[in-house]
Amino acid sequence: MTWDDLDAHLDRVPGTVSAYVCRLDAPPTWTRHADAGHYAASTMKVGVLTALHRAAEAGTLELDADVPVVNEFDSAQPGAPRFSCAQHYDNDDAVWDRLGGTAPLRWLAERMIVRSSNLATNLVIGHVGLPAVAEVWRLAGARNSVTGRGIEDFAAREAGITNTVTAADLAALLGALTSGATTPGRLASPAGCAAMLDVLLAQEHREDLAAGLPEGTRVALKNGWVRGVRHSVGVVLPDDAPSYVIAVCTTTDLADSDEGVVDDACRLIAHVSAQVWAARHRL
């Protein structure tokens, strides 16, 4: 299948499908509506993870410090009441089991990525602050992505404060983390970037982008979903070809689940991932 063939296939999908594919530190091989904005869902958690590690390197936070596990957070909308998360809407009971106790920031950040915990995400945001996440996007070279609020901050959402990503910006962020793991990077030290990639490599939700790869292929990824939205971004590390970045964002009726289960949007992203894998030697 050529890139034109893949575009023609995606043209038949109702809604918006965006993509960005490139080798590390190289111009894109294939893009599709790469600057189109999508509701971020949980892909914004990569920016939160990066902000936490940057704060740890700056000495303003300690990754292994125990912090209270609470379920009450400041809204991004000035003057709005504090808000809470709903456990039934989360993906990780392990964090909720610690409610009323404490947990290390490092552990919360890992649960935020590998299980996509919303409660853990809001706890980490409460310690790093949204401006620090905005700085991560800026340093990564993102042009259109914004993390304006925590998860389930409905007062902020109703005021028009939201979280937006593009395929190009997600690819820029993952690419910067990967490149930074071997050379001093814009986002963190090589050791810090390598530690973040290890977390992304441990991702447990593998029903979309990873499903299009041969079993055992190493991929550092983060996905996100709500009804009508399914995204996945990752750095694929083949044994027989250079590493590459792939980001696929979908805002379509194919994403028909609020839960991390296989739906037609998952299958679509897996199909795109499989086509890019097949072309890995000529990216």
PDB file of C-alpha atoms in Angstrom:
ATOM      1  CA  MET A   1       0.000   0.000   0.000  1.00  0.00           C
ATOM      2  CA  THR A   2       1.311   3.470  -0.905  1.00  0.00           C
ATOM      3  CA  TRP A   3       0.758   6.589   1.177  1.00  0.00           C
ATOM      4  CA  ASP A   4      -1.776   7.708  -1.431  1.00  0.00           C
ATOM      5  CA  ASP A   5      -3.595   4.400  -0.992  1.00  0.00           C
ATOM      6  CA  LEU A   6      -3.630   4.877   2.759  1.00  0.00           C
ATOM      7  CA  ASP A   7      -4.972   8.410   2.380  1.00  0.00           C
ATOM      8  CA  ALA A   8      -7.688   7.143   0.040  1.00  0.00           C
ATOM      9  CA  HIS A   9      -8.654   4.499   2.594  1.00  0.00           C
ATOM     10  CA  LEU A  10      -8.863   7.102   5.376  1.00  0.00           C
ATOM     11  CA  ASP A  11     -10.814   9.490   3.145  1.00  0.00           C
ATOM     12  CA  ARG A  12     -13.698   7.048   3.413  1.00  0.00           C
ATOM     13  CA  VAL A  13     -13.763   7.299   7.213  1.00  0.00           C
ATOM     14  CA  PRO A  14     -16.386   9.748   8.520  1.00  0.00           C
ATOM     15  CA  GLY A  15     -14.925  12.428  10.753  1.00  0.00           C
ATOM     16  CA  THR A  16     -11.286  13.506  11.024  1.00  0.00           C
ATOM     17  CA  VAL A  17      -8.275  11.191  10.971  1.00  0.00           C
ATOM     18  CA  SER A  18      -4.890  12.854  11.445  1.00  0.00           C
ATOM     19  CA  ALA A  19      -1.457  11.293  11.235  1.00  0.00           C
ATOM     20  CA  TYR A  20       2.225  12.145  11.424  1.00  0.00           C
ATOM     21  CA  VAL A  21       5.018   9.663  10.686  1.00  0.00           C
ATOM     22  CA  CYS A  22       8.762  10.316  10.710  1.00  0.00           C
ATOM     23  CA  ARG A  23      12.089   8.890  11.646  1.00  0.00           C
ATOM     24  CA  LEU A  24      13.701  10.495  14.653  1.00  0.00           C
ATOM     25  CA  ASP A  25      15.045  14.003  14.016  1.00  0.00           C
ATOM     26  CA  ALA A  26      13.931  13.846  10.395  1.00  0.00           C
ATOM     27  CA  PRO A  27      11.228  15.509   8.295  1.00  0.00           C
ATOM     28  CA  PRO A  28       7.931  13.635   8.111  1.00  0.00           C
ATOM     29  CA  THR A  29       7.515  10.819   5.635  1.00  0.00           C
ATOM     30  CA  TRP A  30       3.743  11.003   5.663  1.00  0.00           C
ATOM     31  CA  THR A  31       1.266  13.387   7.215  1.00  0.00           C
ATOM     32  CA  ARG A  32      -2.480  13.728   7.083  1.00  0.00           C
ATOM     33  CA  HIS A  33      -4.299  16.720   8.609  1.00  0.00           C
ATOM     34  CA  ALA A  34      -1.357  16.821  11.015  1.00  0.00           C
ATOM     35  CA  ASP A  35      -2.227  20.251  12.431  1.00  0.00           C
ATOM     36  CA  ALA A  36      -5.939  19.571  12.919  1.00  0.00           C
ATOM     37  CA  GLY A  37      -6.964  20.016  16.537  1.00  0.00           C
ATOM     38  CA  HIS A  38      -8.518  17.142  18.471  1.00  0.00           C
ATOM     39  CA  TYR A  39      -9.731  16.848  22.031  1.00  0.00           C
ATOM     40  CA  ALA A  40      -6.645  15.448  23.749  1.00  0.00           C
ATOM     41  CA  ALA A  41      -8.189  12.729  25.916  1.00  0.00           C
ATOM     42  CA  SER A  42      -5.382  11.004  27.824  1.00  0.00           C
ATOM     43  CA  THR A  43      -2.573  11.789  25.394  1.00  0.00           C
ATOM     44  CA  MET A  44      -2.055  15.019  27.393  1.00  0.00           C
ATOM     45  CA  LYS A  45      -0.649  12.845  30.182  1.00  0.00           C
ATOM     46  CA  VAL A  46       2.710  12.652  28.372  1.00  0.00           C
ATOM     47  CA  GLY A  47       3.096  16.399  28.884  1.00  0.00           C
ATOM     48  CA  VAL A  48       2.220  16.011  32.568  1.00  0.00           C
ATOM     49  CA  LEU A  49       4.794  13.217  32.949  1.00  0.00           C
ATOM     50  CA  THR A  50       7.450  15.402  31.338  1.00  0.00           C
ATOM     51  CA  ALA A  51       6.596  18.395  33.524  1.00  0.00           C
ATOM     52  CA  LEU A  52       7.020  16.221  36.623  1.00  0.00           C
ATOM     53  CA  HIS A  53      10.454  14.971  35.582  1.00  0.00           C
ATOM     54  CA  ARG A  54      11.547  18.499  34.711  1.00  0.00           C
ATOM     55  CA  ALA A  55      10.485  19.672  38.169  1.00  0.00           C
ATOM     56  CA  ALA A  56      12.423  16.820  39.748  1.00  0.00           C
ATOM     57  CA  GLU A  57      15.556  17.735  37.786  1.00  0.00           C
ATOM     58  CA  ALA A  58      15.125  21.375  38.811  1.00  0.00           C
ATOM     59  CA  GLY A  59      14.946  20.288  42.446  1.00  0.00           C
ATOM     60  CA  THR A  60      11.453  21.652  43.084  1.00  0.00           C
ATOM     61  CA  LEU A  61       9.889  18.196  43.528  1.00  0.00           C
ATOM     62  CA  GLU A  62      11.146  14.778  44.580  1.00  0.00           C
ATOM     63  CA  LEU A  63       9.924  11.853  42.509  1.00  0.00           C
ATOM     64  CA  ASP A  64       9.999   9.478  45.465  1.00  0.00           C
ATOM     65  CA  ALA A  65       8.293  11.875  47.877  1.00  0.00           C
ATOM     66  CA  ASP A  66       5.031  10.577  49.319  1.00  0.00           C
ATOM     67  CA  VAL A  67       2.101  12.896  48.686  1.00  0.00           C
ATOM     68  CA  PRO A  68      -1.496  12.730  49.961  1.00  0.00           C
ATOM     69  CA  VAL A  69      -3.905  10.848  47.712  1.00  0.00           C
ATOM     70  CA  VAL A  70      -7.009  13.022  47.684  1.00  0.00           C
ATOM     71  CA  ASN A  71      -9.922  13.486  45.325  1.00  0.00           C
ATOM     72  CA  GLU A  72     -10.501  17.217  45.388  1.00  0.00           C
ATOM     73  CA  PHE A  73      -8.799  19.619  42.989  1.00  0.00           C
ATOM     74  CA  ASP A  74      -8.732  23.291  42.085  1.00  0.00           C
ATOM     75  CA  SER A  75     -10.620  24.131  38.906  1.00  0.00           C
ATOM     76  CA  ALA A  76      -8.834  25.916  36.071  1.00  0.00           C
ATOM     77  CA  GLN A  77     -11.879  28.212  35.926  1.00  0.00           C
ATOM     78  CA  PRO A  78     -11.300  31.056  38.412  1.00  0.00           C
ATOM     79  CA  GLY A  79     -13.922  31.123  41.144  1.00  0.00           C
ATOM     80  CA  ALA A  80     -15.330  27.680  40.345  1.00  0.00           C
ATOM     81  CA  PRO A  81     -15.774  25.103  43.108  1.00  0.00           C
ATOM     82  CA  ARG A  82     -13.192  22.388  43.527  1.00  0.00           C
ATOM     83  CA  PHE A  83     -13.905  19.248  41.527  1.00  0.00           C
ATOM     84  CA  SER A  84     -13.456  15.496  41.927  1.00  0.00           C
ATOM     85  CA  CYS A  85     -12.924  12.439  39.734  1.00  0.00           C
ATOM     86  CA  ALA A  86     -15.401   9.574  39.373  1.00  0.00           C
ATOM     87  CA  GLN A  87     -13.931   6.149  40.058  1.00  0.00           C
ATOM     88  CA  HIS A  88     -16.167   4.398  37.523  1.00  0.00           C
ATOM     89  CA  TYR A  89     -14.667   6.646  34.820  1.00  0.00           C
ATOM     90  CA  ASP A  90     -11.079   5.788  35.763  1.00  0.00           C
ATOM     91  CA  ASN A  91      -8.908   2.901  34.601  1.00  0.00           C
ATOM     92  CA  ASP A  92      -6.914   2.051  37.697  1.00  0.00           C
ATOM     93  CA  ASP A  93      -8.373   0.923  41.014  1.00  0.00           C
ATOM     94  CA  ALA A  94      -4.855   0.714  42.465  1.00  0.00           C
ATOM     95  CA  VAL A  95      -4.704   4.507  42.847  1.00  0.00           C
ATOM     96  CA  TRP A  96      -8.181   4.651  44.368  1.00  0.00           C
ATOM     97  CA  ASP A  97      -7.150   1.991  46.875  1.00  0.00           C
ATOM     98  CA  ARG A  98      -4.727   4.573  48.302  1.00  0.00           C
ATOM     99  CA  LEU A  99      -7.352   7.293  48.694  1.00  0.00           C
ATOM    100  CA  GLY A 100      -6.930   8.900  52.104  1.00  0.00           C
ATOM    101  CA  GLY A 101      -3.338   7.674  52.321  1.00  0.00           C
ATOM    102  CA  THR A 102      -0.166   8.590  50.462  1.00  0.00           C
ATOM    103  CA  ALA A 103       1.744   7.509  47.366  1.00  0.00           C
ATOM    104  CA  PRO A 104       5.060   8.497  45.750  1.00  0.00           C
ATOM    105  CA  LEU A 105       4.855  10.925  42.844  1.00  0.00           C
ATOM    106  CA  ARG A 106       6.914   8.530  40.722  1.00  0.00           C
ATOM    107  CA  TRP A 107       4.354   5.747  41.264  1.00  0.00           C
ATOM    108  CA  LEU A 108       1.443   8.072  40.522  1.00  0.00           C
ATOM    109  CA  ALA A 109       3.120   9.169  37.284  1.00  0.00           C
ATOM    110  CA  GLU A 110       3.615   5.562  36.237  1.00  0.00           C
ATOM    111  CA  ARG A 111      -0.047   4.704  36.903  1.00  0.00           C
ATOM    112  CA  MET A 112      -1.041   7.840  34.969  1.00  0.00           C
ATOM    113  CA  ILE A 113       0.700   6.391  31.896  1.00  0.00           C
ATOM    114  CA  VAL A 114       0.570   2.597  32.034  1.00  0.00           C
ATOM    115  CA  ARG A 115      -3.048   2.404  33.278  1.00  0.00           C
ATOM    116  CA  SER A 116      -4.087   5.945  32.235  1.00  0.00           C
ATOM    117  CA  SER A 117      -5.325   6.786  35.743  1.00  0.00           C
ATOM    118  CA  ASN A 118      -7.276  10.051  35.827  1.00  0.00           C
ATOM    119  CA  LEU A 119      -6.998  10.404  39.596  1.00  0.00           C
ATOM    120  CA  ALA A 120      -3.214  10.020  39.407  1.00  0.00           C
ATOM    121  CA  THR A 121      -3.099  12.591  36.607  1.00  0.00           C
ATOM    122  CA  ASN A 122      -4.943  15.245  38.592  1.00  0.00           C
ATOM    123  CA  LEU A 123      -2.754  14.577  41.611  1.00  0.00           C
ATOM    124  CA  VAL A 124       0.411  15.079  39.560  1.00  0.00           C
ATOM    125  CA  ILE A 125      -1.003  18.230  37.915  1.00  0.00           C
ATOM    126  CA  GLY A 126      -1.740  19.546  41.394  1.00  0.00           C
ATOM    127  CA  HIS A 127       1.971  19.365  42.204  1.00  0.00           C
ATOM    128  CA  VAL A 128       3.535  20.509  38.924  1.00  0.00           C
ATOM    129  CA  GLY A 129       0.920  23.070  37.822  1.00  0.00           C
ATOM    130  CA  LEU A 130      -0.594  23.630  34.390  1.00  0.00           C
ATOM    131  CA  PRO A 131       1.967  26.344  33.431  1.00  0.00           C
ATOM    132  CA  ALA A 132       4.717  23.709  33.685  1.00  0.00           C
ATOM    133  CA  VAL A 133       2.827  21.494  31.248  1.00  0.00           C
ATOM    134  CA  ALA A 134       2.430  24.447  28.875  1.00  0.00           C
ATOM    135  CA  GLU A 135       6.199  24.948  29.020  1.00  0.00           C
ATOM    136  CA  VAL A 136       6.722  21.321  27.995  1.00  0.00           C
ATOM    137  CA  TRP A 137       4.618  21.834  24.884  1.00  0.00           C
ATOM    138  CA  ARG A 138       6.542  25.000  24.053  1.00  0.00           C
ATOM    139  CA  LEU A 139       9.940  23.359  24.463  1.00  0.00           C
ATOM    140  CA  ALA A 140       8.855  20.367  22.366  1.00  0.00           C
ATOM    141  CA  GLY A 141       8.082  22.719  19.494  1.00  0.00           C
ATOM    142  CA  ALA A 142       4.331  22.167  19.617  1.00  0.00           C
ATOM    143  CA  ARG A 143       2.376  24.814  17.752  1.00  0.00           C
ATOM    144  CA  ASN A 144      -1.261  24.095  18.524  1.00  0.00           C
ATOM    145  CA  SER A 145      -1.586  21.827  21.561  1.00  0.00           C
ATOM    146  CA  VAL A 146      -2.900  23.117  24.891  1.00  0.00           C
ATOM    147  CA  THR A 147      -3.380  21.511  28.309  1.00  0.00           C
ATOM    148  CA  GLY A 148      -5.805  23.915  29.900  1.00  0.00           C
ATOM    149  CA  ARG A 149      -7.369  21.884  32.696  1.00  0.00           C
ATOM    150  CA  GLY A 150      -7.352  18.690  34.670  1.00  0.00           C
ATOM    151  CA  ILE A 151      -9.553  15.698  33.912  1.00  0.00           C
ATOM    152  CA  GLU A 152     -13.256  16.017  34.806  1.00  0.00           C
ATOM    153  CA  ASP A 153     -12.912  19.735  35.526  1.00  0.00           C
ATOM    154  CA  PHE A 154     -16.385  20.343  34.159  1.00  0.00           C
ATOM    155  CA  ALA A 155     -16.627  23.980  35.238  1.00  0.00           C
ATOM    156  CA  ALA A 156     -13.529  24.763  33.171  1.00  0.00           C
ATOM    157  CA  ARG A 157     -14.871  22.749  30.247  1.00  0.00           C
ATOM    158  CA  GLU A 158     -18.133  24.672  30.299  1.00  0.00           C
ATOM    159  CA  ALA A 159     -16.125  27.906  30.300  1.00  0.00           C
ATOM    160  CA  GLY A 160     -14.346  26.814  27.116  1.00  0.00           C
ATOM    161  CA  ILE A 161     -11.088  25.737  28.784  1.00  0.00           C
ATOM    162  CA  THR A 162     -10.033  22.455  27.220  1.00  0.00           C
ATOM    163  CA  ASN A 163      -7.179  20.134  26.299  1.00  0.00           C
ATOM    164  CA  THR A 164      -6.256  19.988  22.615  1.00  0.00           C
ATOM    165  CA  VAL A 165      -3.617  18.076  20.660  1.00  0.00           C
ATOM    166  CA  THR A 166      -2.534  17.608  17.064  1.00  0.00           C
ATOM    167  CA  ALA A 167      -0.790  14.649  15.499  1.00  0.00           C
ATOM    168  CA  ALA A 168       2.203  16.844  14.627  1.00  0.00           C
ATOM    169  CA  ASP A 169       2.574  18.108  18.194  1.00  0.00           C
ATOM    170  CA  LEU A 170       2.249  14.664  19.756  1.00  0.00           C
ATOM    171  CA  ALA A 171       4.928  13.376  17.381  1.00  0.00           C
ATOM    172  CA  ALA A 172       7.162  16.332  18.280  1.00  0.00           C
ATOM    173  CA  LEU A 173       6.807  15.601  22.001  1.00  0.00           C
ATOM    174  CA  LEU A 174       7.544  11.862  21.719  1.00  0.00           C
ATOM    175  CA  GLY A 175      10.375  12.539  19.288  1.00  0.00           C
ATOM    176  CA  ALA A 176      11.957  15.070  21.646  1.00  0.00           C
ATOM    177  CA  LEU A 177      11.809  12.648  24.547  1.00  0.00           C
ATOM    178  CA  THR A 178      13.391   9.865  22.495  1.00  0.00           C
ATOM    179  CA  SER A 179      16.152  12.037  21.065  1.00  0.00           C
ATOM    180  CA  GLY A 180      16.802  13.471  24.514  1.00  0.00           C
ATOM    181  CA  ALA A 181      17.459   9.997  25.913  1.00  0.00           C
ATOM    182  CA  THR A 182      20.796   9.866  24.068  1.00  0.00           C
ATOM    183  CA  THR A 183      21.833  13.520  23.883  1.00  0.00           C
ATOM    184  CA  PRO A 184      21.157  16.520  26.100  1.00  0.00           C
ATOM    185  CA  GLY A 185      17.643  17.488  25.100  1.00  0.00           C
ATOM    186  CA  ARG A 186      15.249  20.375  25.337  1.00  0.00           C
ATOM    187  CA  LEU A 187      12.946  18.645  27.762  1.00  0.00           C
ATOM    188  CA  ALA A 188      15.125  16.829  30.284  1.00  0.00           C
ATOM    189  CA  SER A 189      18.503  15.205  30.794  1.00  0.00           C
ATOM    190  CA  PRO A 190      19.287  11.986  28.897  1.00  0.00           C
ATOM    191  CA  ALA A 191      18.680  10.026  32.106  1.00  0.00           C
ATOM    192  CA  GLY A 192      15.351  11.776  32.663  1.00  0.00           C
ATOM    193  CA  CYS A 193      14.213  11.192  29.086  1.00  0.00           C
ATOM    194  CA  ALA A 194      15.280   7.545  29.271  1.00  0.00           C
ATOM    195  CA  ALA A 195      13.297   7.103  32.502  1.00  0.00           C
ATOM    196  CA  MET A 196      10.177   8.548  30.873  1.00  0.00           C
ATOM    197  CA  LEU A 197      10.583   6.296  27.835  1.00  0.00           C
ATOM    198  CA  ASP A 198      10.806   3.288  30.157  1.00  0.00           C
ATOM    199  CA  VAL A 199       7.418   4.249  31.582  1.00  0.00           C
ATOM    200  CA  LEU A 200       5.931   4.640  28.097  1.00  0.00           C
ATOM    201  CA  LEU A 201       7.410   1.276  27.071  1.00  0.00           C
ATOM    202  CA  ALA A 202       5.500  -0.325  29.959  1.00  0.00           C
ATOM    203  CA  GLN A 203       2.126   0.848  28.572  1.00  0.00           C
ATOM    204  CA  GLU A 204      -0.568  -1.735  29.317  1.00  0.00           C
ATOM    205  CA  HIS A 205      -3.270  -0.397  26.954  1.00  0.00           C
ATOM    206  CA  ARG A 206      -2.099  -1.897  23.676  1.00  0.00           C
ATOM    207  CA  GLU A 207      -5.337  -2.285  21.752  1.00  0.00           C
ATOM    208  CA  ASP A 208      -4.679   0.327  19.048  1.00  0.00           C
ATOM    209  CA  LEU A 209      -1.229   1.349  17.765  1.00  0.00           C
ATOM    210  CA  ALA A 210       0.604  -1.594  19.332  1.00  0.00           C
ATOM    211  CA  ALA A 211      -1.981  -4.015  17.931  1.00  0.00           C
ATOM    212  CA  GLY A 212      -0.729  -3.216  14.419  1.00  0.00           C
ATOM    213  CA  LEU A 213       2.830  -4.280  15.229  1.00  0.00           C
ATOM    214  CA  PRO A 214       4.342  -7.759  15.350  1.00  0.00           C
ATOM    215  CA  GLU A 215       4.178  -9.290  18.801  1.00  0.00           C
ATOM    216  CA  GLY A 216       7.217  -8.367  20.874  1.00  0.00           C
ATOM    217  CA  THR A 217       7.971  -5.125  19.020  1.00  0.00           C
ATOM    218  CA  ARG A 218       9.163  -2.460  21.433  1.00  0.00           C
ATOM    219  CA  VAL A 219       7.011   0.665  21.353  1.00  0.00           C
ATOM    220  CA  ALA A 220       6.914   3.557  23.809  1.00  0.00           C
ATOM    221  CA  LEU A 221       3.366   4.823  23.538  1.00  0.00           C
ATOM    222  CA  LYS A 222       0.454   6.675  25.061  1.00  0.00           C
ATOM    223  CA  ASN A 223      -3.105   6.488  23.879  1.00  0.00           C
ATOM    224  CA  GLY A 224      -6.302   8.198  24.890  1.00  0.00           C
ATOM    225  CA  TRP A 225     -10.003   7.799  24.323  1.00  0.00           C
ATOM    226  CA  VAL A 226     -13.435   9.136  25.094  1.00  0.00           C
ATOM    227  CA  ARG A 227     -16.568   8.465  23.100  1.00  0.00           C
ATOM    228  CA  GLY A 228     -15.952   9.890  19.628  1.00  0.00           C
ATOM    229  CA  VAL A 229     -12.185  10.179  20.141  1.00  0.00           C
ATOM    230  CA  ARG A 230      -9.309   7.692  19.983  1.00  0.00           C
ATOM    231  CA  HIS A 231      -5.662   8.700  19.639  1.00  0.00           C
ATOM    232  CA  SER A 232      -2.343   6.901  19.915  1.00  0.00           C
ATOM    233  CA  VAL A 233       1.221   8.173  19.660  1.00  0.00           C
ATOM    234  CA  GLY A 234       4.385   6.160  19.990  1.00  0.00           C
ATOM    235  CA  VAL A 235       8.016   5.645  19.159  1.00  0.00           C
ATOM    236  CA  VAL A 236       8.472   2.270  17.489  1.00  0.00           C
ATOM    237  CA  LEU A 237      11.860   0.602  18.001  1.00  0.00           C
ATOM    238  CA  PRO A 238      12.318  -2.141  15.367  1.00  0.00           C
ATOM    239  CA  ASP A 239      15.271  -4.512  15.553  1.00  0.00           C
ATOM    240  CA  ASP A 240      15.837  -4.293  11.800  1.00  0.00           C
ATOM    241  CA  ALA A 241      15.230  -0.615  10.964  1.00  0.00           C
ATOM    242  CA  PRO A 242      15.688   2.856  12.427  1.00  0.00           C
ATOM    243  CA  SER A 243      13.245   3.970  15.114  1.00  0.00           C
ATOM    244  CA  TYR A 244      10.286   6.029  14.021  1.00  0.00           C
ATOM    245  CA  VAL A 245       7.522   8.151  15.496  1.00  0.00           C
ATOM    246  CA  ILE A 246       3.874   7.621  14.633  1.00  0.00           C
ATOM    247  CA  ALA A 247       0.906   9.641  15.839  1.00  0.00           C
ATOM    248  CA  VAL A 248      -2.677   8.934  14.796  1.00  0.00           C
ATOM    249  CA  CYS A 249      -5.585  11.023  16.058  1.00  0.00           C
ATOM    250  CA  THR A 250      -9.207  10.207  15.291  1.00  0.00           C
ATOM    251  CA  THR A 251     -12.334  12.170  15.989  1.00  0.00           C
ATOM    252  CA  THR A 252     -14.990   9.906  14.491  1.00  0.00           C
ATOM    253  CA  ASP A 253     -18.076   7.874  15.290  1.00  0.00           C
ATOM    254  CA  LEU A 254     -15.844   4.792  15.139  1.00  0.00           C
ATOM    255  CA  ALA A 255     -14.738   5.511  18.708  1.00  0.00           C
ATOM    256  CA  ASP A 256     -17.932   4.248  20.297  1.00  0.00           C
ATOM    257  CA  SER A 257     -16.684   3.439  23.794  1.00  0.00           C
ATOM    258  CA  ASP A 258     -15.715   5.462  26.849  1.00  0.00           C
ATOM    259  CA  GLU A 259     -13.637   2.528  28.059  1.00  0.00           C
ATOM    260  CA  GLY A 260     -10.291   1.132  26.983  1.00  0.00           C
ATOM    261  CA  VAL A 261     -11.766  -1.653  24.880  1.00  0.00           C
ATOM    262  CA  VAL A 262     -11.347  -2.598  21.241  1.00  0.00           C
ATOM    263  CA  ASP A 263     -13.663  -0.709  18.910  1.00  0.00           C
ATOM    264  CA  ASP A 264     -13.528   0.250  15.228  1.00  0.00           C
ATOM    265  CA  ALA A 265     -11.320   3.267  16.004  1.00  0.00           C
ATOM    266  CA  CYS A 266      -8.790   0.931  17.636  1.00  0.00           C
ATOM    267  CA  ARG A 267      -8.858  -1.278  14.556  1.00  0.00           C
ATOM    268  CA  LEU A 268      -8.376   1.724  12.290  1.00  0.00           C
ATOM    269  CA  ILE A 269      -5.306   2.916  14.204  1.00  0.00           C
ATOM    270  CA  ALA A 270      -3.943  -0.633  14.235  1.00  0.00           C
ATOM    271  CA  HIS A 271      -4.384  -0.766  10.450  1.00  0.00           C
ATOM    272  CA  VAL A 272      -2.475   2.494   9.974  1.00  0.00           C
ATOM    273  CA  SER A 273       0.240   1.268  12.338  1.00  0.00           C
ATOM    274  CA  ALA A 274       0.569  -1.981  10.382  1.00  0.00           C
ATOM    275  CA  GLN A 275       0.929  -0.101   7.090  1.00  0.00           C
ATOM    276  CA  VAL A 276       3.628   2.149   8.533  1.00  0.00           C
ATOM    277  CA  TRP A 277       5.426  -0.878   9.973  1.00  0.00           C
ATOM    278  CA  ALA A 278       5.397  -2.499   6.530  1.00  0.00           C
ATOM    279  CA  ALA A 279       7.080   0.635   5.141  1.00  0.00           C
ATOM    280  CA  ARG A 280       9.612   0.999   8.006  1.00  0.00           C
ATOM    281  CA  HIS A 281      12.658   0.421   5.783  1.00  0.00           C
ATOM    282  CA  ARG A 282      11.746   3.307   3.488  1.00  0.00           C
ATOM    283  CA  LEU A 283      10.507   5.942   5.913  1.00  0.00           C
TER     284      LEU A 283
END
